[in-house]
Amino acid sequence: MIALNYNKTFFLKSYAKMTDIEIKDGVEIAFIGYSNSGKSSVINALTNQKKLVRFSKTPGRTQLINFFEVCSDFRMVDLPGYGYAKAPIFIQSKWQKIIYNYLKNRNEIKVFVLIMDIRHPLKKLDKKIIDIALNKKVFILILLNKCDKLKMAQCQKQFKIVYEQLRLFLHSMEILLFSSYKKIGIQKCQLILNNFYNLYITKHQ
Ligand SMILES: Nc1nc2c(ncn2[C@@H]2O[C@H](COP(=O)(O)OP(=O)(O)O)[C@@H](O)[C@H]2O)c(=O)[nH]1
Ligand SMILES: [Mg+2]
C-alpha cells in the first residue's frame, strides 16, 4: 500500500475547454462544489500548501479547469465553482455545461470530491453532481467543509441530515466533516484517495 506524498503537489496546467486537455491516463480526483464552498482552500489544506491554488475574496474567479499533479499517475483537478450568483446567467450556464461535460466524459476521474458548506448542504446543483456520479458509477467523497463555523452538536446534526438524505447511495460514497481552517478531516480524506491510487496501480502494473 503506497501512501501518496501530497506535500509534493504542484500546478500542472489549466484548460478552458475539455477538448484541449491532452493529459491522459492515471487517476484524476475532481474537486467540485458551489463557488465559495471552499474548493481551493480544501486542495491547499490537503496538500499542506498555502498558495497552491489561488483563492480570492471574489468567488467565481476560477474559470478554468486546473490540474495539479501529486505524482505522475495521480492528479487533483480544481473545477470552476458553480452557482456564482453575481455572474451573468449565460456565463453561469456556459460554465455549468463545461463542468458537466468534463465530469460525464472524462474517464480518468475516479473520485468526485464534492465540497459543501456544512451550513448549506445538498443544494440543487450538488444533487445534480451526485446524479452524474451515480450514473457514471464513480465514488463520491462528500466534504462538509467549514465545520469550524458550527458547534460539534450542530455539525453532527448536519451530518445526520446529509446521511439520511443519501441513505440509499452510501455504498458508493463517504461523508466527512471537514475544515480546511482547522485541518479537520484531512487525514481521512488522504487515506481514501490513497486507496483509489493503489487500486489503479494494482490494475496497471
Ligand atoms: N471558516 C472557514 N472558512 C473557510 C474554510 N474553507 C474556506 N473558507 C473560506 O471560504 C471562502 C471561499 O473559499 P475558497 O477556497 O476560495 O472557495 P472556492 O470558491 O470554492 O474555491 C474564503 O473566504 C475562505 O477563506 C473553512 O474550512 N472554514
Ligand atoms: Mg476556488
Short mmCIF file of C-alpha atoms and ligand atoms in Angstrom, two decimals:
data_model
loop_
_atom_site.label_atom_id
_atom_site.label_comp_id
_atom_site.label_asym_id
_atom_site.label_seq_id
_atom_site.Cartn_x
_atom_site.Cartn_y
_atom_site.Cartn_z
CA MET A 1 0.00 0.00 0.00
CA ILE A 2 1.60 3.23 -1.19
CA ALA A 3 0.86 6.47 0.67
CA LEU A 4 0.96 9.48 -1.60
CA ASN A 5 3.07 12.45 -0.60
CA TYR A 6 0.51 15.23 -1.01
CA ASN A 7 3.01 17.88 0.09
CA LYS A 8 4.80 17.46 -3.23
CA THR A 9 1.79 18.51 -5.30
CA PHE A 10 2.49 21.11 -7.96
CA PHE A 11 0.47 23.05 -10.51
CA LEU A 12 0.47 21.30 -13.88
CA LYS A 13 -1.71 23.19 -16.33
CA SER A 14 -5.03 24.97 -16.87
CA TYR A 15 -7.51 24.41 -19.66
CA ALA A 16 -10.52 26.37 -20.81
CA LYS A 17 -12.07 23.51 -22.76
CA MET A 18 -12.28 19.77 -22.25
CA THR A 19 -11.23 19.16 -25.86
CA ASP A 20 -7.92 20.95 -25.18
CA ILE A 21 -6.87 18.54 -22.45
CA GLU A 22 -4.01 16.38 -23.71
CA ILE A 23 -3.17 14.75 -20.36
CA LYS A 24 -4.10 11.07 -20.29
CA ASP A 25 -4.35 8.02 -18.02
CA GLY A 26 -3.75 7.81 -14.30
CA VAL A 27 -6.18 8.74 -11.57
CA GLU A 28 -7.97 12.05 -11.50
CA ILE A 29 -9.78 13.44 -8.48
CA ALA A 30 -12.30 16.12 -9.39
CA PHE A 31 -12.98 18.82 -6.79
CA ILE A 32 -16.48 20.16 -7.27
CA GLY A 33 -18.81 22.49 -5.44
CA TYR A 34 -20.58 25.79 -5.32
CA SER A 35 -18.34 28.77 -5.69
CA ASN A 36 -17.24 29.84 -2.21
CA SER A 37 -17.78 26.37 -0.70
CA GLY A 38 -14.03 26.18 -0.17
CA LYS A 39 -12.67 24.06 -3.06
CA SER A 40 -9.41 25.95 -3.36
CA SER A 41 -8.90 26.01 0.42
CA VAL A 42 -9.56 22.27 0.60
CA ILE A 43 -6.92 21.50 -2.05
CA ASN A 44 -4.45 23.77 -0.28
CA ALA A 45 -5.19 22.06 3.05
CA LEU A 46 -4.88 18.55 1.60
CA THR A 47 -1.54 19.36 0.03
CA ASN A 48 -0.32 21.35 3.03
CA GLN A 49 0.39 24.37 0.87
CA LYS A 50 -0.76 27.91 1.36
CA LYS A 51 -0.86 29.17 -2.18
CA LEU A 52 -1.00 26.16 -4.47
CA VAL A 53 -4.49 27.15 -5.53
CA ARG A 54 -5.04 30.85 -5.68
CA PHE A 55 -8.16 31.83 -3.93
CA SER A 56 -9.57 35.26 -3.72
CA LYS A 57 -12.30 37.03 -1.87
CA THR A 58 -14.11 37.28 -5.18
CA PRO A 59 -15.91 33.99 -5.61
CA GLY A 60 -16.26 32.55 -9.07
CA ARG A 61 -12.87 33.74 -10.20
CA THR A 62 -11.58 30.29 -11.08
CA GLN A 63 -12.88 29.93 -14.63
CA LEU A 64 -10.53 27.23 -15.81
CA ILE A 65 -10.07 23.53 -15.28
CA ASN A 66 -6.88 23.48 -13.21
CA PHE A 67 -4.72 20.37 -12.98
CA PHE A 68 -2.39 19.66 -10.06
CA GLU A 69 -0.01 16.73 -10.02
CA VAL A 70 0.55 14.80 -6.80
CA CYS A 71 2.63 12.18 -8.60
CA SER A 72 2.90 11.11 -12.22
CA ASP A 73 -0.25 8.93 -12.09
CA PHE A 74 -2.35 10.99 -9.74
CA ARG A 75 -3.88 14.42 -10.29
CA MET A 76 -6.24 16.73 -8.49
CA VAL A 77 -8.50 18.86 -10.65
CA ASP A 78 -9.98 22.13 -9.45
CA LEU A 79 -13.12 22.91 -11.41
CA PRO A 80 -14.84 26.27 -11.69
CA GLY A 81 -17.36 26.73 -8.92
CA TYR A 82 -20.99 26.61 -9.96
CA GLY A 83 -23.82 28.86 -8.96
CA TYR A 84 -21.95 32.13 -8.56
CA ALA A 85 -24.99 34.33 -8.21
CA LYS A 86 -23.29 37.53 -9.34
CA ALA A 87 -22.17 36.15 -12.70
CA PRO A 88 -24.47 36.72 -15.65
CA ILE A 89 -26.80 33.78 -16.32
CA PHE A 90 -25.31 32.96 -19.72
CA ILE A 91 -21.82 32.76 -18.19
CA GLN A 92 -23.13 30.56 -15.39
CA SER A 93 -24.81 28.18 -17.78
CA LYS A 94 -21.78 28.11 -20.07
CA TRP A 95 -19.59 27.04 -17.17
CA GLN A 96 -22.12 24.59 -15.88
CA LYS A 97 -22.05 22.89 -19.27
CA ILE A 98 -18.25 22.71 -19.24
CA ILE A 99 -18.28 21.20 -15.75
CA TYR A 100 -20.97 18.64 -16.57
CA ASN A 101 -19.28 17.72 -19.82
CA TYR A 102 -15.96 17.17 -18.09
CA LEU A 103 -17.48 15.16 -15.24
CA LYS A 104 -19.57 12.98 -17.53
CA ASN A 105 -17.00 12.27 -20.22
CA ARG A 106 -13.62 12.25 -18.60
CA ASN A 107 -12.67 8.60 -17.96
CA GLU A 108 -9.68 9.40 -15.80
CA ILE A 109 -11.90 10.67 -12.96
CA LYS A 110 -12.09 8.02 -10.27
CA VAL A 111 -13.49 10.13 -7.43
CA PHE A 112 -15.71 13.18 -7.18
CA VAL A 113 -14.84 15.21 -4.11
CA LEU A 114 -17.99 17.22 -3.56
CA ILE A 115 -17.43 20.16 -1.25
CA MET A 116 -20.35 21.75 0.51
CA ASP A 117 -20.58 24.41 3.18
CA ILE A 118 -21.80 22.38 6.15
CA ARG A 119 -24.35 25.11 6.90
CA HIS A 120 -25.98 24.76 3.44
CA PRO A 121 -25.62 21.17 2.27
CA LEU A 122 -27.22 19.42 -0.72
CA LYS A 123 -28.35 22.39 -2.73
CA LYS A 124 -29.85 21.92 -6.18
CA LEU A 125 -26.62 21.72 -8.19
CA ASP A 126 -24.96 19.46 -5.59
CA LYS A 127 -27.72 16.93 -6.18
CA LYS A 128 -27.16 17.14 -9.90
CA ILE A 129 -23.47 16.36 -9.39
CA ILE A 130 -24.39 13.37 -7.22
CA ASP A 131 -26.68 12.12 -10.01
CA ILE A 132 -23.85 12.37 -12.53
CA ALA A 133 -21.51 10.41 -10.24
CA LEU A 134 -24.12 7.71 -9.57
CA ASN A 135 -24.85 7.32 -13.27
CA LYS A 136 -21.17 7.07 -14.01
CA LYS A 137 -20.63 4.73 -11.06
CA VAL A 138 -17.88 6.92 -9.71
CA PHE A 139 -17.21 7.16 -5.97
CA ILE A 140 -18.24 10.41 -4.25
CA LEU A 141 -16.42 11.80 -1.27
CA ILE A 142 -18.56 14.47 0.36
CA LEU A 143 -16.75 17.03 2.47
CA LEU A 144 -18.93 19.06 4.81
CA ASN A 145 -16.50 21.95 4.88
CA LYS A 146 -16.26 24.90 7.28
CA CYS A 147 -17.30 22.71 10.23
CA ASP A 148 -15.28 25.10 12.40
CA LYS A 149 -18.20 27.51 11.94
CA LEU A 150 -20.55 25.28 13.96
CA LYS A 151 -20.55 23.67 17.38
CA MET A 152 -19.93 19.91 17.43
CA ALA A 153 -23.58 19.09 18.14
CA GLN A 154 -24.69 21.18 15.15
CA CYS A 155 -22.07 19.52 12.97
CA GLN A 156 -23.41 16.13 13.93
CA LYS A 157 -26.96 17.27 13.23
CA GLN A 158 -25.98 18.49 9.75
CA PHE A 159 -24.04 15.28 9.14
CA LYS A 160 -27.11 13.23 10.02
CA ILE A 161 -29.35 15.26 7.68
CA VAL A 162 -26.97 14.63 4.77
CA TYR A 163 -26.50 10.98 5.74
CA GLU A 164 -30.27 10.37 5.86
CA GLN A 165 -30.88 12.05 2.51
CA LEU A 166 -28.21 9.94 0.85
CA ARG A 167 -29.00 6.74 2.70
CA LEU A 168 -29.70 4.77 -0.49
CA PHE A 169 -26.37 5.64 -2.05
CA LEU A 170 -23.97 5.13 0.82
CA HIS A 171 -22.40 2.12 -0.92
CA SER A 172 -20.71 4.48 -3.35
CA MET A 173 -19.95 7.44 -1.16
CA GLU A 174 -18.39 8.62 2.05
CA ILE A 175 -19.32 11.72 4.04
CA LEU A 176 -16.75 13.55 6.17
CA LEU A 177 -16.82 16.53 8.48
CA PHE A 178 -14.11 18.83 7.20
CA SER A 179 -12.45 22.14 7.94
CA SER A 180 -9.62 23.47 5.86
CA TYR A 181 -9.09 26.15 8.53
CA LYS A 182 -8.89 23.81 11.50
CA LYS A 183 -7.39 20.94 9.50
CA ILE A 184 -10.23 18.56 10.32
CA GLY A 185 -10.81 15.51 8.10
CA ILE A 186 -7.61 15.89 6.12
CA GLN A 187 -6.02 12.58 7.05
CA LYS A 188 -9.20 10.57 6.42
CA CYS A 189 -9.61 12.24 3.07
CA GLN A 190 -5.99 11.49 2.12
CA LEU A 191 -6.38 7.83 3.13
CA ILE A 192 -9.47 7.42 0.97
CA LEU A 193 -7.69 8.96 -2.01
CA ASN A 194 -4.63 6.75 -1.38
CA ASN A 195 -6.91 3.71 -1.73
CA PHE A 196 -8.01 4.79 -5.19
CA TYR A 197 -4.41 5.35 -6.23
CA ASN A 198 -3.47 1.87 -5.03
CA LEU A 199 -6.43 0.30 -6.82
CA TYR A 200 -5.23 1.93 -10.02
CA ILE A 201 -1.60 0.86 -9.76
CA THR A 202 -2.57 -2.70 -8.82
CA LYS A 203 -4.63 -2.88 -12.02
CA HIS A 204 -1.95 -1.29 -14.21
CA GLN A 205 1.31 -2.87 -13.12
N1 LIG B 1 -14.43 29.17 8.37
C1 LIG B 1 -13.95 28.58 7.29
N2 LIG B 1 -13.86 29.27 6.13
C2 LIG B 1 -13.38 28.62 5.04
C3 LIG B 1 -12.99 27.26 5.08
N3 LIG B 1 -12.58 26.92 3.83
C4 LIG B 1 -12.71 28.02 3.06
N4 LIG B 1 -13.18 29.07 3.78
C5 LIG B 1 -13.44 30.44 3.30
O1 LIG B 1 -14.48 30.40 2.34
C6 LIG B 1 -14.23 31.32 1.28
C7 LIG B 1 -14.21 30.59 -0.06
O2 LIG B 1 -13.07 29.73 -0.09
P1 LIG B 1 -12.41 29.28 -1.47
O3 LIG B 1 -11.40 28.24 -1.13
O4 LIG B 1 -11.95 30.45 -2.25
O5 LIG B 1 -13.70 28.62 -2.17
P2 LIG B 1 -13.95 28.19 -3.69
O6 LIG B 1 -14.63 29.33 -4.36
O7 LIG B 1 -14.88 27.01 -3.59
O8 LIG B 1 -12.63 27.81 -4.28
C8 LIG B 1 -12.91 32.01 1.61
O9 LIG B 1 -13.19 33.23 2.23
C9 LIG B 1 -12.23 31.04 2.56
O10 LIG B 1 -11.35 31.68 3.42
C10 LIG B 1 -13.08 26.55 6.34
O11 LIG B 1 -12.79 25.37 6.49
N5 LIG B 1 -13.57 27.26 7.39
MG MG B 2 -11.59 28.48 -5.99
#
